[in-house]
Amino acid sequence: MKTSKKKIPKFRNEAEERVFWSKESPLDYLDKSKAKKVTLSNLKPSTEVISLRLPTGLLSDIKLVANKNDIPYQSFMKMMLAEKIKENLGLAGRIDPQYKRAV
């Protein structure tokens, strides 16, 4: 059984397209039967696992402060590290939130 999908309109600019997709579902416009499985074998993780030994008291304090701010403690540690690195490099306010690179 073939279902007719809606046709995607032409947009004059990106803002118009953004408004359109904020109200519409892509599933109404795409034919899933024509979808192909894709393997992205060359992707590399954007994070790296490290082992970091901390004094028990310091880790307890980190967890306490993170909990008070309702943030997972590992996310809190990343935020604090990124802030200090920005300060030391003189790049305050110039590094993106995911700390991918200086902007």
Backbone as ProteinMPNN parsed JSONL, in Angstrom:
{"seq_chain_A": "MKTSKKKIPKFRNEAEERVFWSKESPLDYLDKSKAKKVTLSNLKPSTEVISLRLPTGLLSDIKLVANKNDIPYQSFMKMMLAEKIKENLGLAGRIDPQYKRAV", "coords_chain_A": {"N_chain_A": [[0.828, -1.176, 0.0], [0.688, 2.099, -0.965], [1.49, 5.157, 0.42], [0.777, 8.558, 0.113], [3.087, 11.1, 0.441], [3.566, 14.329, 1.904], [4.618, 17.209, 0.053], [7.721, 18.833, 0.321], [7.939, 22.244, 0.833], [9.382, 25.04, -1.037], [11.749, 27.206, 0.385], [12.265, 30.613, 1.244], [14.263, 31.532, 2.844], [16.496, 30.627, 5.558], [15.351, 31.149, 8.037], [12.599, 31.066, 7.543], [12.362, 28.377, 6.862], [13.094, 27.211, 9.294], [10.947, 27.982, 10.957], [8.894, 26.604, 9.672], [9.655, 23.836, 10.034], [9.539, 23.726, 12.771], [6.917, 23.43, 13.296], [6.034, 21.289, 11.858], [6.168, 17.725, 11.201], [8.901, 15.792, 10.182], [8.394, 13.195, 9.445], [6.011, 13.185, 8.082], [6.731, 13.934, 5.602], [8.783, 12.409, 4.567], [9.657, 9.37, 2.931], [9.781, 6.438, 4.404], [10.192, 3.937, 3.339], [12.071, 4.169, 1.379], [14.371, 4.597, 2.673], [17.811, 4.074, 3.511], [20.151, 1.968, 5.139], [22.885, 3.22, 6.922], [26.325, 3.069, 7.597], [28.577, 4.543, 9.668], [31.554, 4.247, 9.804], [33.98, 5.562, 10.252], [33.731, 7.332, 12.293], [34.797, 8.945, 15.229], [34.951, 8.834, 18.781], [33.872, 11.735, 20.563], [34.795, 12.277, 23.001], [37.212, 11.425, 25.489], [38.24, 8.758, 27.499], [39.612, 8.931, 30.715], [41.736, 8.197, 33.499], [41.618, 9.398, 36.701], [43.065, 10.164, 39.662], [41.863, 11.179, 42.714], [41.99, 12.817, 45.88], [40.041, 11.399, 48.486], [38.5, 13.131, 50.094], [38.392, 15.466, 48.505], [36.971, 14.565, 46.259], [34.567, 13.953, 47.522], [33.768, 16.532, 48.294], [33.458, 17.706, 45.761], [31.326, 16.187, 44.759], [29.372, 16.944, 46.613], [29.054, 19.746, 46.136], [28.288, 19.657, 43.438], [25.896, 18.237, 43.665], [24.379, 20.074, 45.157], [24.021, 21.96, 43.2], [22.483, 20.593, 41.473], [23.632, 19.029, 39.405], [25.198, 16.455, 37.575], [28.09, 14.971, 39.02], [30.381, 14.442, 37.45], [29.931, 15.968, 35.154], [29.937, 18.455, 36.353], [32.63, 18.574, 37.164], [33.878, 18.688, 34.647], [32.927, 21.158, 33.758], [34.12, 22.909, 35.627], [36.847, 22.429, 35.153], [37.042, 23.298, 32.469], [36.429, 26.039, 32.787], [38.627, 26.947, 34.358], [40.758, 26.406, 32.628], [40.123, 28.147, 30.52], [40.464, 30.606, 31.872], [43.227, 30.496, 32.452], [44.329, 30.462, 29.912], [43.644, 32.876, 29.019], [41.284, 33.197, 27.665], [38.712, 33.728, 28.453], [35.265, 33.353, 28.14], [35.484, 32.745, 25.453], [35.516, 30.158, 24.57], [33.814, 27.397, 23.299], [30.81, 25.849, 24.718], [31.032, 23.033, 24.818], [33.679, 22.697, 24.86], [35.268, 22.226, 22.562], [37.069, 23.613, 21.047], [39.064, 26.616, 20.938], [37.387, 29.611, 20.126]], "CA_chain_A": [[0.0, 0.0, 0.0], [1.499, 3.294, -1.091], [0.916, 6.346, 1.04], [1.361, 9.764, -0.478], [3.739, 11.982, 1.408], [3.459, 15.748, 1.583], [5.778, 17.751, -0.642], [8.438, 19.872, 1.081], [7.892, 23.507, 0.07], [10.609, 25.812, -1.228], [11.849, 28.24, 1.406], [12.985, 31.811, 0.8], [15.445, 31.706, 3.687], [16.625, 29.639, 6.63], [14.394, 31.477, 9.109], [11.3, 30.542, 7.107], [12.443, 26.924, 6.974], [13.125, 26.89, 10.721], [9.573, 28.117, 11.444], [8.126, 25.497, 9.082], [9.972, 22.55, 10.669], [9.16, 23.756, 14.187], [5.491, 23.107, 13.37], [5.76, 20.095, 11.057], [6.947, 16.52, 11.463], [9.563, 15.28, 8.98], [7.823, 11.895, 9.096], [4.917, 13.401, 7.131], [7.31, 14.337, 4.322], [9.799, 11.461, 4.124], [9.192, 8.01, 2.662], [10.676, 5.524, 5.118], [10.471, 2.739, 2.539], [13.239, 4.448, 0.538], [15.521, 4.839, 3.54], [18.898, 3.107, 3.421], [20.961, 1.887, 6.339], [24.196, 3.818, 6.728], [27.306, 2.78, 8.624], [29.583, 5.596, 9.747], [32.646, 3.523, 10.447], [35.138, 6.406, 10.527], [33.455, 8.258, 13.383], [35.598, 8.762, 16.438], [34.259, 9.445, 19.914], [34.273, 13.122, 20.801], [35.367, 12.363, 24.34], [38.245, 10.422, 25.766], [38.176, 8.263, 28.87], [40.87, 9.028, 31.448], [41.69, 7.805, 34.903], [42.085, 10.526, 37.492], [43.046, 9.848, 41.091], [41.599, 12.354, 43.548], [41.825, 12.518, 47.303], [38.657, 11.077, 48.823], [37.827, 14.335, 50.578], [38.141, 16.363, 47.373], [35.878, 13.987, 45.477], [33.341, 14.135, 48.32], [33.386, 17.942, 48.18], [32.985, 17.916, 44.386], [29.984, 15.594, 44.673], [28.49, 17.759, 47.429], [28.767, 20.99, 45.419], [27.538, 19.303, 42.237], [24.547, 17.878, 44.101], [23.697, 21.321, 45.525], [23.69, 22.651, 41.947], [21.671, 19.662, 40.69], [24.423, 18.686, 38.226], [26.001, 15.245, 37.804], [29.409, 15.417, 39.472], [31.373, 14.417, 36.371], [29.656, 17.151, 34.336], [30.415, 19.589, 37.148], [34.092, 18.594, 37.079], [34.235, 19.163, 33.3], [32.66, 22.594, 33.711], [35.13, 23.596, 36.422], [38.119, 22.328, 34.428], [36.974, 24.175, 31.293], [36.519, 27.424, 33.268], [40.001, 27.237, 34.772], [41.598, 26.416, 31.424], [39.836, 29.415, 29.849], [41.125, 31.668, 32.637], [44.683, 30.384, 32.306], [44.715, 30.764, 28.533], [43.203, 34.235, 28.694], [40.225, 33.077, 26.667], [37.425, 33.743, 29.148], [34.119, 33.652, 27.284], [35.776, 32.514, 24.045], [35.581, 28.726, 24.27], [32.437, 26.934, 23.223], [30.398, 25.098, 25.904], [31.493, 21.645, 24.779], [35.133, 22.811, 24.887], [35.862, 21.559, 21.401], [38.225, 24.404, 20.617], [38.941, 28.069, 21.141], [36.682, 30.25, 19.001]], "C_chain_A": [[0.878, 1.246, 0.0], [0.777, 4.474, -0.452], [1.584, 7.563, 0.427], [1.889, 10.654, 0.635], [3.555, 13.418, 0.947], [4.738, 16.2, 0.892], [6.399, 18.875, 0.196], [8.428, 21.154, 0.256], [9.276, 24.112, -0.109], [10.607, 26.945, -0.199], [12.66, 29.407, 0.865], [14.266, 32.018, 1.588], [15.412, 30.675, 4.812], [15.621, 29.889, 7.756], [13.012, 30.928, 8.78], [11.269, 29.022, 7.238], [12.401, 26.48, 8.435], [11.714, 26.944, 11.32], [8.725, 26.95, 10.943], [8.371, 24.198, 9.835], [9.673, 22.551, 12.166], [7.704, 23.358, 14.373], [5.139, 21.796, 12.674], [6.631, 18.924, 11.481], [7.597, 16.047, 10.164], [8.969, 13.945, 8.521], [6.656, 12.016, 8.122], [5.44, 13.678, 5.725], [8.307, 13.336, 3.755], [9.201, 10.074, 3.952], [10.182, 7.035, 3.289], [11.02, 4.293, 4.297], [11.69, 2.929, 1.637], [14.5, 4.693, 1.356], [16.54, 3.719, 3.399], [19.69, 3.134, 4.716], [22.356, 2.402, 6.023], [25.089, 3.431, 7.895], [28.385, 3.855, 8.565], [30.781, 5.051, 10.5], [33.839, 4.392, 10.831], [34.897, 7.409, 11.648], [34.308, 7.915, 14.592], [34.849, 9.404, 17.596], [34.779, 10.857, 20.163], [34.832, 13.323, 22.204], [36.389, 11.25, 24.513], [38.163, 10.036, 27.24], [39.562, 8.373, 29.498], [40.656, 8.499, 32.861], [42.32, 8.94, 35.697], [41.961, 10.174, 38.964], [42.894, 11.15, 41.871], [41.561, 11.934, 45.003], [40.331, 12.332, 47.614], [37.874, 12.31, 49.271], [37.477, 15.3, 49.46], [36.979, 15.846, 46.54], [34.551, 14.139, 46.216], [32.841, 15.568, 48.215], [32.828, 18.257, 46.795], [31.559, 17.393, 44.245], [28.968, 16.42, 45.454], [28.076, 19.031, 46.69], [27.942, 20.706, 44.163], [26.087, 18.982, 42.591], [23.742, 19.121, 44.476], [23.238, 22.088, 44.28], [22.874, 21.784, 41.002], [22.33, 19.325, 39.343], [25.147, 17.378, 38.53], [27.456, 15.65, 38.089], [30.466, 15.39, 38.37], [31.172, 15.598, 35.422], [30.153, 18.403, 35.041], [31.933, 19.704, 37.061], [34.543, 19.113, 35.711], [34.032, 20.667, 33.181], [33.742, 23.374, 34.45], [36.498, 23.572, 35.727], [38.133, 23.282, 33.227], [37.1, 25.637, 31.694], [37.949, 27.809, 33.62], [40.951, 27.292, 33.578], [41.382, 27.72, 30.657], [40.551, 30.562, 30.544], [42.635, 31.663, 32.391], [45.161, 30.692, 30.899], [44.325, 32.181, 28.127], [42.094, 34.245, 27.664], [38.841, 33.115, 27.298], [36.313, 34.167, 28.2], [34.344, 33.35, 25.819], [35.926, 31.038, 23.692], [34.165, 28.187, 24.299], [32.107, 26.003, 24.391], [30.873, 23.653, 25.932], [33.007, 21.573, 24.773], [35.785, 22.037, 23.75], [37.124, 22.286, 20.957], [38.007, 25.866, 20.98], [38.272, 28.662, 19.914], [37.14, 31.66, 18.816]], "O_chain_A": [[1.72, 1.415, 0.882], [-0.387, 4.748, -0.745], [2.801, 7.595, 0.247], [1.212, 10.914, 1.629], [3.407, 13.689, -0.245], [5.81, 15.64, 1.121], [5.698, 19.748, 0.709], [8.862, 21.152, -0.896], [10.223, 23.74, 0.584], [9.572, 27.564, 0.048], [13.622, 29.217, 0.121], [15.232, 32.596, 1.089], [14.431, 29.952, 4.989], [15.105, 28.945, 8.355], [12.334, 30.383, 9.651], [10.27, 28.449, 7.674], [11.749, 25.491, 8.771], [11.328, 26.066, 12.092], [7.936, 26.379, 11.696], [7.422, 23.524, 10.234], [9.564, 21.484, 12.77], [7.294, 22.991, 15.474], [4.054, 21.255, 12.886], [7.704, 19.112, 12.053], [6.914, 15.915, 9.149], [9.037, 13.608, 7.339], [6.341, 11.061, 7.412], [4.673, 13.658, 4.762], [8.643, 13.41, 2.574], [8.345, 9.655, 4.731], [11.281, 6.832, 2.773], [12.05, 3.665, 4.541], [12.279, 1.948, 1.18], [15.566, 4.965, 0.804], [16.18, 2.56, 3.193], [19.878, 4.191, 5.319], [22.938, 2.065, 4.992], [24.661, 3.463, 9.049], [29.026, 4.047, 7.532], [30.993, 5.354, 11.674], [34.641, 3.981, 11.67], [35.756, 8.246, 11.927], [34.507, 6.747, 14.927], [34.178, 10.419, 17.407], [35.966, 11.137, 19.997], [35.286, 14.414, 22.55], [36.409, 10.271, 23.768], [38.033, 10.894, 28.113], [40.56, 7.966, 28.902], [39.526, 8.378, 33.336], [43.427, 9.384, 35.392], [40.862, 9.913, 39.452], [43.677, 12.087, 41.715], [41.145, 10.82, 45.323], [39.479, 13.03, 47.064], [36.725, 12.504, 48.873], [36.395, 15.888, 49.458], [36.097, 16.616, 46.157], [33.525, 14.423, 45.597], [31.642, 15.804, 48.067], [31.845, 18.986, 46.667], [30.693, 18.065, 43.684], [27.83, 16.581, 45.013], [26.891, 19.357, 46.624], [26.999, 21.439, 43.862], [25.163, 19.406, 41.896], [22.558, 19.214, 44.153], [22.214, 22.77, 44.296], [22.6, 22.179, 39.869], [21.683, 19.334, 38.295], [25.662, 17.207, 39.635], [27.981, 16.57, 37.462], [31.361, 16.235, 38.361], [32.149, 16.17, 34.938], [30.718, 19.299, 34.414], [32.466, 20.802, 36.903], [35.489, 19.896, 35.629], [34.848, 21.369, 32.584], [34.226, 24.39, 33.95], [37.215, 24.572, 35.718], [39.116, 23.987, 32.998], [37.794, 26.403, 31.026], [38.427, 28.873, 33.225], [41.846, 28.136, 33.531], [42.344, 28.332, 30.193], [41.174, 31.397, 29.888], [43.237, 32.709, 32.151], [46.293, 31.141, 30.718], [44.639, 32.628, 27.024], [41.973, 35.186, 26.88], [37.89, 32.583, 26.726], [36.402, 35.203, 27.541], [33.483, 33.665, 24.998], [36.417, 30.711, 22.612], [33.401, 28.484, 25.217], [33.013, 25.427, 24.994], [31.093, 23.11, 27.015], [33.567, 20.48, 24.689], [36.737, 21.287, 23.961], [38.108, 21.67, 20.547], [36.891, 26.285, 21.288], [38.561, 28.258, 18.787], [36.659, 32.353, 17.919]]}, "name": "protein", "num_of_chains": 1, "seq": "MKTSKKKIPKFRNEAEERVFWSKESPLDYLDKSKAKKVTLSNLKPSTEVISLRLPTGLLSDIKLVANKNDIPYQSFMKMMLAEKIKENLGLAGRIDPQYKRAV"}
